[in-house]
Amino acid sequence: MLRMLKQIIRVGSLSETLAPSDQVEQLGEKLRESVRKRFAGSLTIRAVDAGSCNGCELEIHATNNAYYDIERFGVHFTASPRFADMLLVTGPVSINMRRALEMTYEAMPEPRLVVAMGDCAIDCGVFGRDNYAIAGAVRDIIPVDVQIHGCPPTPSDIIQGILAAVESR
Amino acid sequence: MSYPTNTWFAERLGDAGIRCDYLKGHRPAHMPCLEIMRLEWAHAAAEARRLDMRLVALWAAEAGPNDPGNAPLYAYMAFAHPEHRHVLLRTPVQTELPSICAHYIAACRMERHMQDMFGIRITDLPDDRPWIRHEHWPRDAYPLRSAFDAQRPLPHEDHGDYAFVRADSPGVYEIPVGPVHAGIIEPGHFRFLAVGEQILNMEARLGYVHKGIERAMQGRSAEDGLRLAARVSGDSTVAHAWAFAQAAEYAAGIEVPRRASFIRALLCERERIANHIGDIGAICNDAAFTFMLQQMHRLREQMARLNRRIFGHRLLMDSIRLGGVAQDIDTAAAAELAEQTERIAREVEDLRAIYADHPSIQERVVGSGTVSAADALDLGLLGYVGRASGHYPDERIEEAYPPYDEFKVAIPKGKLGDVATRVWVRFEEIAESSRLILAMLRALPEGAIHTDWQAPPAGISGFAAIEGWRGEVAAWIRLGEEGRVDRYFVRDPSVINWLGLELAVRTVPVPDFPLNNKSFNCSYSGNDL
């Protein structure tokens, strides 16, 4: 236990020591404001991999690490679509995931914000539209509010995209 | 880089009365492809098993440009032996092929995949349910047949539900999980049969992230194909890109500059360290030890940032190119890499002491989800999963492809096969990979970082096996006209290791499933293709 405390004290708070000019910090401040105003201080996201290669998932995980710490802005991920304000979708929508994606979307309460994250979610990326196994890009299947480019998008791009979606409604 | 032709298996087959011919137009010579009669297919597999060979993969392809044309399809299988390198077998197929499941149980899903994709009927298959072919696919759709129209999404048909394994006893209840999971992970379905809290059986139903990669590869230039191969499994982008590139380079007879192979290995070892670090954190988090998650993800982020600065991508995507690598490292970058590697290895050791010192996490991981050495050998479990259970295949040693011909890799040899041992293997591998990176940086040869890509004549195939962080990635490529990819097959280690997870969780309570799942961390995307 003492060693753990020592380690925690030694490492300190990484998210606090970000340079003031850091893009994420500024975004974050704006995000906290939007989340406070529009979602009573708490925005809840359900992430769905609709056919991703897992690259995007790694970067979503990174938004939760000590450097980006997206939770300090009131943004967290949930297991149930019933509690979710936002659906964060990665990957081209595979024909085998199409139904599960639609069901997740239908299970959400309004306003059902949807963010399509990554080049695959936007236009099927490297896997291509002319592909028997791909049902389409995310917006071909469900309505999309914001798209985040990148293969995969960086954690700060993801936070920026979430902000844009919150502001869009 | 010259290796002798591998004649060992051909001679053993000869001893068993199985006639085989070396396939011309397959490379490299030290991993030859032998053609046998279809009648001898299962017999050859039985011989391989008797010789303690490991089944690497099983796949099919339509006849290539140089094939005689008396069979529309060929089935292939690849075997490995710790002392005798890889060898491929192939046989012409009309419509049917005998199953080899009696000798290699891990063949089953690969045979089901062949049925799904080509419509080849596998006889004597103990489990002939569709696998990647979900219930809504049209009955006559065989996507890897050239007659199939692969340009449009498959239309939706309704053919009922997958026939999961059931239990008749009223005391057994089912828990369906997925495809959308609770966390931020890839999709797949797990069907548990449980008695009280105890798991009786867990059956994985995968294929949800099937993206038609094998078909989408066909007709692409090799350069374009490499970009796709780098996205077979985003967490193993270096390993998959390397396997694709090396198979293509073998086919083309191209030798990669020494410096480039060093940088490739450096990238691959960094990928190994980053994923192990992330997974150790996530395993601890699944046992509510969030301290470790935060600490490990801090280190992972530092690696991602340096990756971006030096190699241009946080996850190292597209850092490998045909004939070499995309990005050289100068003296300053080498110094930074060395400094970070040393520091992270040290920090991980400090954290390991804390992990070992905490009974609350040790209680959860010790003895949970055991896979016996006998089962690991039977399934041919790979990477850290195999290494935790007394089965130690490592292509850096068995194939010793450059630059590992210059470095002696020490692999951790676990035996207990539980979550704790899988974590222990990962800690050991972080230390070993760090040592390798530092040694490679010290010995980094001067010279070019790539050589020109020159496609071979149509019909030449190449095979490569690369030790990625999850284990052996095996890729087979046949190039066609104008150097375009005619057929690409890849076997991610997860195809095999998923079977290990199903065995491991038969002894654990339901709440320990996530912990076990994370200790395997198999790829869904790499499995589903």
JSON list of N, CA and C in Angstrom, two decimals, chain B residues 400-430:
[
{"chain": "B", "resi": 400, "resn": "ALA", "atom": "N", "xyz": [13.71, -17.66, -37.16]},
{"chain": "B", "resi": 400, "resn": "ALA", "atom": "CA", "xyz": [14.89, -16.78, -37.04]},
{"chain": "B", "resi": 400, "resn": "ALA", "atom": "C", "xyz": [15.07, -15.89, -38.26]},
{"chain": "B", "resi": 401, "resn": "TYR", "atom": "N", "xyz": [13.96, -15.28, -38.67]},
{"chain": "B", "resi": 401, "resn": "TYR", "atom": "CA", "xyz": [14.04, -14.36, -39.82]},
{"chain": "B", "resi": 401, "resn": "TYR", "atom": "C", "xyz": [14.82, -13.13, -39.40]},
{"chain": "B", "resi": 402, "resn": "PRO", "atom": "N", "xyz": [15.45, -12.43, -40.36]},
{"chain": "B", "resi": 402, "resn": "PRO", "atom": "CA", "xyz": [16.26, -11.27, -39.97]},
{"chain": "B", "resi": 402, "resn": "PRO", "atom": "C", "xyz": [15.37, -10.21, -39.29]},
{"chain": "B", "resi": 403, "resn": "PRO", "atom": "N", "xyz": [15.84, -9.54, -38.27]},
{"chain": "B", "resi": 403, "resn": "PRO", "atom": "CA", "xyz": [17.20, -9.58, -37.74]},
{"chain": "B", "resi": 403, "resn": "PRO", "atom": "C", "xyz": [17.39, -10.58, -36.61]},
{"chain": "B", "resi": 404, "resn": "TYR", "atom": "N", "xyz": [16.39, -11.44, -36.36]},
{"chain": "B", "resi": 404, "resn": "TYR", "atom": "CA", "xyz": [16.50, -12.33, -35.20]},
{"chain": "B", "resi": 404, "resn": "TYR", "atom": "C", "xyz": [17.53, -13.45, -35.41]},
{"chain": "B", "resi": 405, "resn": "ASP", "atom": "N", "xyz": [18.08, -13.52, -36.63]},
{"chain": "B", "resi": 405, "resn": "ASP", "atom": "CA", "xyz": [19.18, -14.45, -36.83]},
{"chain": "B", "resi": 405, "resn": "ASP", "atom": "C", "xyz": [20.43, -13.96, -36.09]},
{"chain": "B", "resi": 406, "resn": "GLU", "atom": "N", "xyz": [20.42, -12.67, -35.72]},
{"chain": "B", "resi": 406, "resn": "GLU", "atom": "CA", "xyz": [21.57, -12.09, -35.03]},
{"chain": "B", "resi": 406, "resn": "GLU", "atom": "C", "xyz": [21.37, -11.98, -33.53]},
{"chain": "B", "resi": 407, "resn": "PHE", "atom": "N", "xyz": [20.14, -12.17, -33.08]},
{"chain": "B", "resi": 407, "resn": "PHE", "atom": "CA", "xyz": [19.86, -11.97, -31.66]},
{"chain": "B", "resi": 407, "resn": "PHE", "atom": "C", "xyz": [19.27, -13.23, -31.05]},
{"chain": "B", "resi": 408, "resn": "LYS", "atom": "N", "xyz": [19.70, -13.53, -29.88]},
{"chain": "B", "resi": 408, "resn": "LYS", "atom": "CA", "xyz": [19.16, -14.69, -29.19]},
{"chain": "B", "resi": 408, "resn": "LYS", "atom": "C", "xyz": [17.98, -14.20, -28.34]},
{"chain": "B", "resi": 409, "resn": "VAL", "atom": "N", "xyz": [16.80, -14.73, -28.64]},
{"chain": "B", "resi": 409, "resn": "VAL", "atom": "CA", "xyz": [15.60, -14.32, -27.91]},
{"chain": "B", "resi": 409, "resn": "VAL", "atom": "C", "xyz": [15.37, -15.30, -26.77]},
{"chain": "B", "resi": 410, "resn": "ALA", "atom": "N", "xyz": [15.24, -14.78, -25.56]},
{"chain": "B", "resi": 410, "resn": "ALA", "atom": "CA", "xyz": [14.92, -15.65, -24.42]},
{"chain": "B", "resi": 410, "resn": "ALA", "atom": "C", "xyz": [13.41, -15.57, -24.19]},
{"chain": "B", "resi": 411, "resn": "ILE", "atom": "N", "xyz": [12.74, -16.71, -24.24]},
{"chain": "B", "resi": 411, "resn": "ILE", "atom": "CA", "xyz": [11.30, -16.65, -24.01]},
{"chain": "B", "resi": 411, "resn": "ILE", "atom": "C", "xyz": [10.97, -17.21, -22.63]},
{"chain": "B", "resi": 412, "resn": "PRO", "atom": "N", "xyz": [10.03, -16.53, -21.95]},
{"chain": "B", "resi": 412, "resn": "PRO", "atom": "CA", "xyz": [9.62, -17.01, -20.63]},
{"chain": "B", "resi": 412, "resn": "PRO", "atom": "C", "xyz": [8.87, -18.33, -20.78]},
{"chain": "B", "resi": 413, "resn": "LYS", "atom": "N", "xyz": [9.18, -19.27, -19.92]},
{"chain": "B", "resi": 413, "resn": "LYS", "atom": "CA", "xyz": [8.56, -20.59, -20.04]},
{"chain": "B", "resi": 413, "resn": "LYS", "atom": "C", "xyz": [7.69, -20.88, -18.83]},
{"chain": "B", "resi": 414, "resn": "GLY", "atom": "N", "xyz": [6.42, -20.54, -18.98]},
{"chain": "B", "resi": 414, "resn": "GLY", "atom": "CA", "xyz": [5.46, -20.79, -17.90]},
{"chain": "B", "resi": 414, "resn": "GLY", "atom": "C", "xyz": [4.88, -22.18, -18.03]},
{"chain": "B", "resi": 415, "resn": "LYS", "atom": "N", "xyz": [4.29, -22.66, -16.95]},
{"chain": "B", "resi": 415, "resn": "LYS", "atom": "CA", "xyz": [3.71, -24.00, -16.96]},
{"chain": "B", "resi": 415, "resn": "LYS", "atom": "C", "xyz": [2.32, -24.06, -16.36]},
{"chain": "B", "resi": 416, "resn": "LEU", "atom": "N", "xyz": [2.01, -23.14, -15.46]},
{"chain": "B", "resi": 416, "resn": "LEU", "atom": "CA", "xyz": [0.78, -23.29, -14.68]},
{"chain": "B", "resi": 416, "resn": "LEU", "atom": "C", "xyz": [-0.47, -22.96, -15.48]},
{"chain": "B", "resi": 417, "resn": "GLY", "atom": "N", "xyz": [-0.35, -22.10, -16.47]},
{"chain": "B", "resi": 417, "resn": "GLY", "atom": "CA", "xyz": [-1.46, -21.87, -17.39]},
{"chain": "B", "resi": 417, "resn": "GLY", "atom": "C", "xyz": [-2.62, -21.08, -16.85]},
{"chain": "B", "resi": 418, "resn": "ASP", "atom": "N", "xyz": [-2.46, -20.35, -15.75]},
{"chain": "B", "resi": 418, "resn": "ASP", "atom": "CA", "xyz": [-3.56, -19.54, -15.23]},
{"chain": "B", "resi": 418, "resn": "ASP", "atom": "C", "xyz": [-3.37, -18.07, -15.60]},
{"chain": "B", "resi": 419, "resn": "VAL", "atom": "N", "xyz": [-4.32, -17.23, -15.16]},
{"chain": "B", "resi": 419, "resn": "VAL", "atom": "CA", "xyz": [-4.22, -15.81, -15.48]},
{"chain": "B", "resi": 419, "resn": "VAL", "atom": "C", "xyz": [-2.90, -15.25, -14.97]},
{"chain": "B", "resi": 420, "resn": "ALA", "atom": "N", "xyz": [-2.52, -15.64, -13.74]},
{"chain": "B", "resi": 420, "resn": "ALA", "atom": "CA", "xyz": [-1.29, -15.11, -13.15]},
{"chain": "B", "resi": 420, "resn": "ALA", "atom": "C", "xyz": [-0.07, -15.44, -14.03]},
{"chain": "B", "resi": 421, "resn": "THR", "atom": "N", "xyz": [-0.06, -16.64, -14.59]},
{"chain": "B", "resi": 421, "resn": "THR", "atom": "CA", "xyz": [1.10, -17.01, -15.43]},
{"chain": "B", "resi": 421, "resn": "THR", "atom": "C", "xyz": [1.08, -16.24, -16.74]},
{"chain": "B", "resi": 422, "resn": "ARG", "atom": "N", "xyz": [-0.12, -16.03, -17.28]},
{"chain": "B", "resi": 422, "resn": "ARG", "atom": "CA", "xyz": [-0.19, -15.23, -18.52]},
{"chain": "B", "resi": 422, "resn": "ARG", "atom": "C", "xyz": [0.29, -13.81, -18.26]},
{"chain": "B", "resi": 423, "resn": "VAL", "atom": "N", "xyz": [-0.04, -13.27, -17.08]},
{"chain": "B", "resi": 423, "resn": "VAL", "atom": "CA", "xyz": [0.45, -11.93, -16.73]},
{"chain": "B", "resi": 423, "resn": "VAL", "atom": "C", "xyz": [1.97, -11.98, -16.53]},
{"chain": "B", "resi": 424, "resn": "TRP", "atom": "N", "xyz": [2.43, -13.02, -15.86]},
{"chain": "B", "resi": 424, "resn": "TRP", "atom": "CA", "xyz": [3.88, -13.16, -15.63]},
{"chain": "B", "resi": 424, "resn": "TRP", "atom": "C", "xyz": [4.64, -13.20, -16.96]},
{"chain": "B", "resi": 425, "resn": "VAL", "atom": "N", "xyz": [4.10, -13.96, -17.91]},
{"chain": "B", "resi": 425, "resn": "VAL", "atom": "CA", "xyz": [4.76, -14.05, -19.22]},
{"chain": "B", "resi": 425, "resn": "VAL", "atom": "C", "xyz": [4.84, -12.66, -19.85]},
{"chain": "B", "resi": 426, "resn": "ARG", "atom": "N", "xyz": [3.76, -11.90, -19.72]},
{"chain": "B", "resi": 426, "resn": "ARG", "atom": "CA", "xyz": [3.77, -10.57, -20.33]},
{"chain": "B", "resi": 426, "resn": "ARG", "atom": "C", "xyz": [4.80, -9.66, -19.67]},
{"chain": "B", "resi": 427, "resn": "PHE", "atom": "N", "xyz": [4.90, -9.71, -18.34]},
{"chain": "B", "resi": 427, "resn": "PHE", "atom": "CA", "xyz": [5.93, -8.92, -17.66]},
{"chain": "B", "resi": 427, "resn": "PHE", "atom": "C", "xyz": [7.33, -9.32, -18.16]},
{"chain": "B", "resi": 428, "resn": "GLU", "atom": "N", "xyz": [7.54, -10.63, -18.26]},
{"chain": "B", "resi": 428, "resn": "GLU", "atom": "CA", "xyz": [8.84, -11.11, -18.72]},
{"chain": "B", "resi": 428, "resn": "GLU", "atom": "C", "xyz": [9.13, -10.66, -20.15]},
{"chain": "B", "resi": 429, "resn": "GLU", "atom": "N", "xyz": [8.08, -10.69, -20.97]},
{"chain": "B", "resi": 429, "resn": "GLU", "atom": "CA", "xyz": [8.29, -10.30, -22.37]},
{"chain": "B", "resi": 429, "resn": "GLU", "atom": "C", "xyz": [8.58, -8.81, -22.52]},
{"chain": "B", "resi": 430, "resn": "ILE", "atom": "N", "xyz": [7.99, -8.01, -21.65]},
{"chain": "B", "resi": 430, "resn": "ILE", "atom": "CA", "xyz": [8.31, -6.57, -21.69]},
{"chain": "B", "resi": 430, "resn": "ILE", "atom": "C", "xyz": [9.80, -6.38, -21.42]}
]
